[in-house]
mmCIF file of C-alpha atoms in Angstrom:
data_model
loop_
_atom_site.group_PDB
_atom_site.id
_atom_site.type_symbol
_atom_site.label_atom_id
_atom_site.label_comp_id
_atom_site.label_asym_id
_atom_site.label_seq_id
_atom_site.Cartn_x
_atom_site.Cartn_y
_atom_site.Cartn_z
ATOM 1 C CA MET S 1039 -25.345 -12.354 6.482
ATOM 2 C CA ALA S 1040 -22.329 -12.843 8.740
ATOM 3 C CA ASP S 1041 -21.033 -10.186 11.070
ATOM 4 C CA ASN S 1042 -17.946 -8.138 10.215
ATOM 5 C CA ALA S 1043 -15.820 -9.759 12.922
ATOM 6 C CA ARG S 1044 -16.402 -13.203 11.442
ATOM 7 C CA ALA S 1045 -15.595 -11.967 7.925
ATOM 8 C CA LYS S 1046 -12.384 -10.323 9.208
ATOM 9 C CA LYS S 1047 -11.386 -13.506 11.025
ATOM 10 C CA LEU S 1048 -11.971 -15.584 7.897
ATOM 11 C CA ALA S 1049 -10.040 -13.065 5.779
ATOM 12 C CA ASP S 1050 -7.051 -13.313 8.134
ATOM 13 C CA LEU S 1051 -7.212 -17.102 8.038
ATOM 14 C CA ILE S 1052 -7.373 -17.135 4.238
ATOM 15 C CA ARG S 1053 -4.361 -14.806 4.011
ATOM 16 C CA GLU S 1054 -2.306 -17.043 6.303
ATOM 17 C CA VAL S 1055 -3.340 -20.311 4.642
ATOM 18 C CA VAL S 1056 -2.754 -19.041 1.102
ATOM 19 C CA ALA S 1057 0.644 -17.576 2.003
ATOM 20 C CA GLU S 1058 1.715 -20.798 3.747
ATOM 21 C CA LYS S 1059 0.468 -22.967 0.896
ATOM 22 C CA LEU S 1060 2.240 -20.818 -1.704
ATOM 23 C CA GLN S 1061 5.464 -21.038 0.235
ATOM 24 C CA ARG S 1062 5.417 -24.755 1.023
ATOM 25 C CA GLY S 1063 2.648 -26.606 -0.785
ATOM 26 C CA VAL S 1064 2.495 -25.380 -4.381
ATOM 27 C CA LYS S 1065 5.293 -26.661 -6.573
ATOM 28 C CA ASP S 1066 4.715 -24.173 -9.392
ATOM 29 C CA PRO S 1067 8.032 -22.469 -10.278
ATOM 30 C CA ARG S 1068 6.133 -19.352 -11.411
ATOM 31 C CA LEU S 1069 5.145 -18.625 -7.823
ATOM 32 C CA GLY S 1070 8.061 -19.505 -5.541
ATOM 33 C CA THR S 1071 9.310 -16.721 -3.315
ATOM 34 C CA HIS S 1072 8.338 -13.952 -5.722
ATOM 35 C CA VAL S 1073 4.718 -13.673 -4.550
ATOM 36 C CA THR S 1074 3.679 -11.917 -1.343
ATOM 37 C CA ILE S 1075 0.100 -11.928 -0.068
ATOM 38 C CA THR S 1076 -0.605 -8.392 1.147
ATOM 39 C CA ASP S 1077 -4.308 -8.391 2.048
ATOM 40 C CA THR S 1078 -7.494 -10.433 1.892
ATOM 41 C CA ARG S 1079 -11.088 -9.242 1.897
ATOM 42 C CA VAL S 1080 -14.189 -11.389 2.288
ATOM 43 C CA THR S 1081 -17.718 -10.373 1.320
ATOM 44 C CA GLY S 1082 -20.360 -10.088 4.041
ATOM 45 C CA ASP S 1083 -21.989 -13.385 3.070
ATOM 46 C CA LEU S 1084 -18.608 -15.196 3.243
ATOM 47 C CA ARG S 1085 -19.021 -16.483 -0.328
ATOM 48 C CA GLU S 1086 -16.212 -14.633 -2.110
ATOM 49 C CA ALA S 1087 -12.717 -13.705 -1.054
ATOM 50 C CA THR S 1088 -10.394 -11.305 -2.822
ATOM 51 C CA VAL S 1089 -6.697 -11.973 -2.242
ATOM 52 C CA PHE S 1090 -4.323 -9.102 -2.983
ATOM 53 C CA TYR S 1091 -0.734 -9.959 -3.851
ATOM 54 C CA THR S 1092 2.485 -8.324 -4.996
ATOM 55 C CA VAL S 1093 5.222 -9.809 -7.115
ATOM 56 C CA TYR S 1094 8.893 -8.999 -6.813
ATOM 57 C CA GLY S 1095 10.242 -8.619 -10.311
ATOM 58 C CA ASP S 1096 9.409 -7.182 -13.700
ATOM 59 C CA ASP S 1097 6.243 -7.304 -15.791
ATOM 60 C CA GLU S 1098 7.068 -10.772 -17.107
ATOM 61 C CA ASP S 1099 7.325 -12.111 -13.541
ATOM 62 C CA ARG S 1100 3.998 -10.480 -12.675
ATOM 63 C CA ALA S 1101 2.264 -12.055 -15.662
ATOM 64 C CA SER S 1102 3.669 -15.522 -14.931
ATOM 65 C CA ALA S 1103 2.732 -15.217 -11.236
ATOM 66 C CA ALA S 1104 -0.830 -14.250 -12.187
ATOM 67 C CA ALA S 1105 -1.050 -17.318 -14.439
ATOM 68 C CA GLY S 1106 0.417 -19.496 -11.675
ATOM 69 C CA LEU S 1107 -2.095 -18.238 -9.120
ATOM 70 C CA GLU S 1108 -4.981 -18.882 -11.507
ATOM 71 C CA SER S 1109 -3.796 -22.449 -12.088
ATOM 72 C CA ALA S 1110 -3.315 -23.073 -8.342
ATOM 73 C CA LYS S 1111 -6.677 -21.557 -7.370
ATOM 74 C CA GLY S 1112 -8.340 -24.948 -6.783
ATOM 75 C CA VAL S 1113 -5.534 -26.276 -4.590
ATOM 76 C CA LEU S 1114 -5.502 -23.070 -2.569
ATOM 77 C CA ARG S 1115 -9.289 -23.088 -2.138
ATOM 78 C CA SER S 1116 -9.147 -26.707 -0.922
ATOM 79 C CA ALA S 1117 -6.490 -25.781 1.637
ATOM 80 C CA VAL S 1118 -8.618 -22.854 2.822
ATOM 81 C CA GLY S 1119 -11.648 -25.156 3.137
ATOM 82 C CA ARG S 1120 -9.732 -27.652 5.274
ATOM 83 C CA ALA S 1121 -8.379 -24.908 7.522
ATOM 84 C CA ALA S 1122 -11.602 -22.910 7.852
ATOM 85 C CA GLY S 1123 -14.001 -25.769 8.491
ATOM 86 C CA THR S 1124 -16.941 -23.739 7.235
ATOM 87 C CA LYS S 1125 -19.986 -25.072 5.429
ATOM 88 C CA PHE S 1126 -19.066 -23.204 2.239
ATOM 89 C CA THR S 1127 -15.515 -22.387 1.198
ATOM 90 C CA PRO S 1128 -15.285 -18.925 -0.363
ATOM 91 C CA THR S 1129 -14.246 -18.630 -3.980
ATOM 92 C CA LEU S 1130 -10.830 -17.002 -4.344
ATOM 93 C CA THR S 1131 -10.115 -14.105 -6.670
ATOM 94 C CA PHE S 1132 -6.520 -12.939 -7.015
ATOM 95 C CA VAL S 1133 -5.875 -9.249 -7.653
ATOM 96 C CA ALA S 1134 -2.456 -7.692 -8.149
ATOM 97 C CA ASP S 1135 -1.982 -5.069 -5.436
ATOM 98 C CA ALA S 1136 -1.174 -1.595 -6.750
ATOM 99 C CA LEU S 1137 0.625 -0.621 -3.552
ATOM 100 C CA PRO S 1138 4.209 -0.839 -4.918
ATOM 101 C CA GLU S 1139 3.349 1.298 -7.950
ATOM 102 C CA ASN S 1140 1.590 3.861 -5.746
ATOM 103 C CA ALA S 1141 4.577 3.975 -3.395
ATOM 104 C CA LYS S 1142 6.941 4.493 -6.341
ATOM 105 C CA THR S 1143 4.771 7.332 -7.648
ATOM 106 C CA ILE S 1144 4.771 8.991 -4.227
ATOM 107 C CA GLU S 1145 8.551 8.612 -3.935
ATOM 108 C CA ASP S 1146 9.018 10.186 -7.376
ATOM 109 C CA LEU S 1147 6.788 13.119 -6.429
ATOM 110 C CA LEU S 1148 8.646 13.627 -3.140
ATOM 111 C CA GLU S 1149 11.984 13.612 -4.974
ATOM 112 C CA LYS S 1150 10.643 16.192 -7.436
ATOM 113 C CA ALA S 1151 9.526 18.378 -4.484
ATOM 114 C CA ARG S 1152 12.955 18.034 -2.832
ATOM 115 C CA THR S 1153 14.653 19.114 -6.055
ATOM 116 C CA SER S 1154 12.307 22.082 -6.418
ATOM 117 C CA ASP S 1155 12.908 23.099 -2.785
ATOM 118 C CA ALA S 1156 16.667 22.910 -3.304
ATOM 119 C CA GLN S 1157 16.410 25.158 -6.364
ATOM 120 C CA VAL S 1158 14.320 27.707 -4.464
ATOM 121 C CA ARG S 1159 16.785 27.628 -1.553
ATOM 122 C CA GLU S 1160 19.696 28.173 -3.952
ATOM 123 C CA VAL S 1161 18.010 31.118 -5.707
ATOM 124 C CA SER S 1162 16.990 32.790 -2.451
ATOM 125 C CA SER S 1163 20.347 32.390 -0.684
ATOM 126 C CA GLY S 1164 21.608 35.896 -1.582
ATOM 127 C CA ALA S 1165 18.241 37.660 -1.739
ATOM 128 C CA GLN S 1166 17.434 40.860 0.163
ATOM 129 C CA TYR S 1167 14.142 41.848 1.741
ATOM 130 C CA ALA S 1168 12.057 44.217 -0.399
ATOM 131 C CA GLY S 1169 11.294 46.425 2.607
ATOM 132 C CA ASP S 1170 12.360 46.362 6.209
ATOM 133 C CA ALA S 1171 13.553 43.061 7.596
ATOM 134 C CA ASP S 1172 10.687 43.118 10.122
ATOM 135 C CA PRO S 1173 7.696 45.024 8.689
ATOM 136 C CA TYR S 1174 5.523 44.594 11.792
ATOM 137 C CA LYS S 1175 5.229 47.273 14.430
ATOM 138 C CA LYS S 1176 5.987 46.309 17.979
ATOM 139 C CA PRO S 1177 4.247 47.697 21.069
ATOM 140 C CA GLY S 1178 5.900 50.849 22.317
ATOM 141 C CA GLU S 1179 7.363 51.966 18.963
ATOM 142 C CA ASP S 1180 4.617 54.552 18.469
ATOM 143 C CA ASP S 1181 5.434 56.061 21.866
ATOM 144 C CA GLU S 1182 9.113 56.439 20.912
ATOM 145 C CA ASP S 1183 8.219 58.103 17.599
ATOM 146 C CA ALA S 1184 5.873 60.575 19.342
ATOM 147 C CA ALA S 1185 8.504 61.409 22.011
ATOM 148 C CA ALA S 1186 11.165 62.093 19.353
ATOM 149 C CA GLU S 1187 9.022 64.781 17.727
#
């Protein structure tokens, strides 16, 4: 089993090689500039690599990019093998990264919270305190009350 530093180094190399090859070496029109490699993870035995990617576009673009990556898997693995110079080139698995969808969900929730805060601020703008404005006693107030009696 390889150490974690070696697996991390290989993962970084795979990410760079795959991104470079997608940009310059693969002539598939389904890939082009729409695909971005976001992360790569390699197993501890350096046998399998998972490449995470995002696609700029709609669902149709995502589906065609996934098909393009599957068809270019052999070319990309060969490029990784030449660059890595290891005894065994890891098999590549491409997984669509859920990061953009998660970010959109978070943005929607934050916008909902902003709207709710604005409504609360609007409702409370003319509100009065139910009791005194400052319900807490301060030091020395008891002395003044006792002296007044």
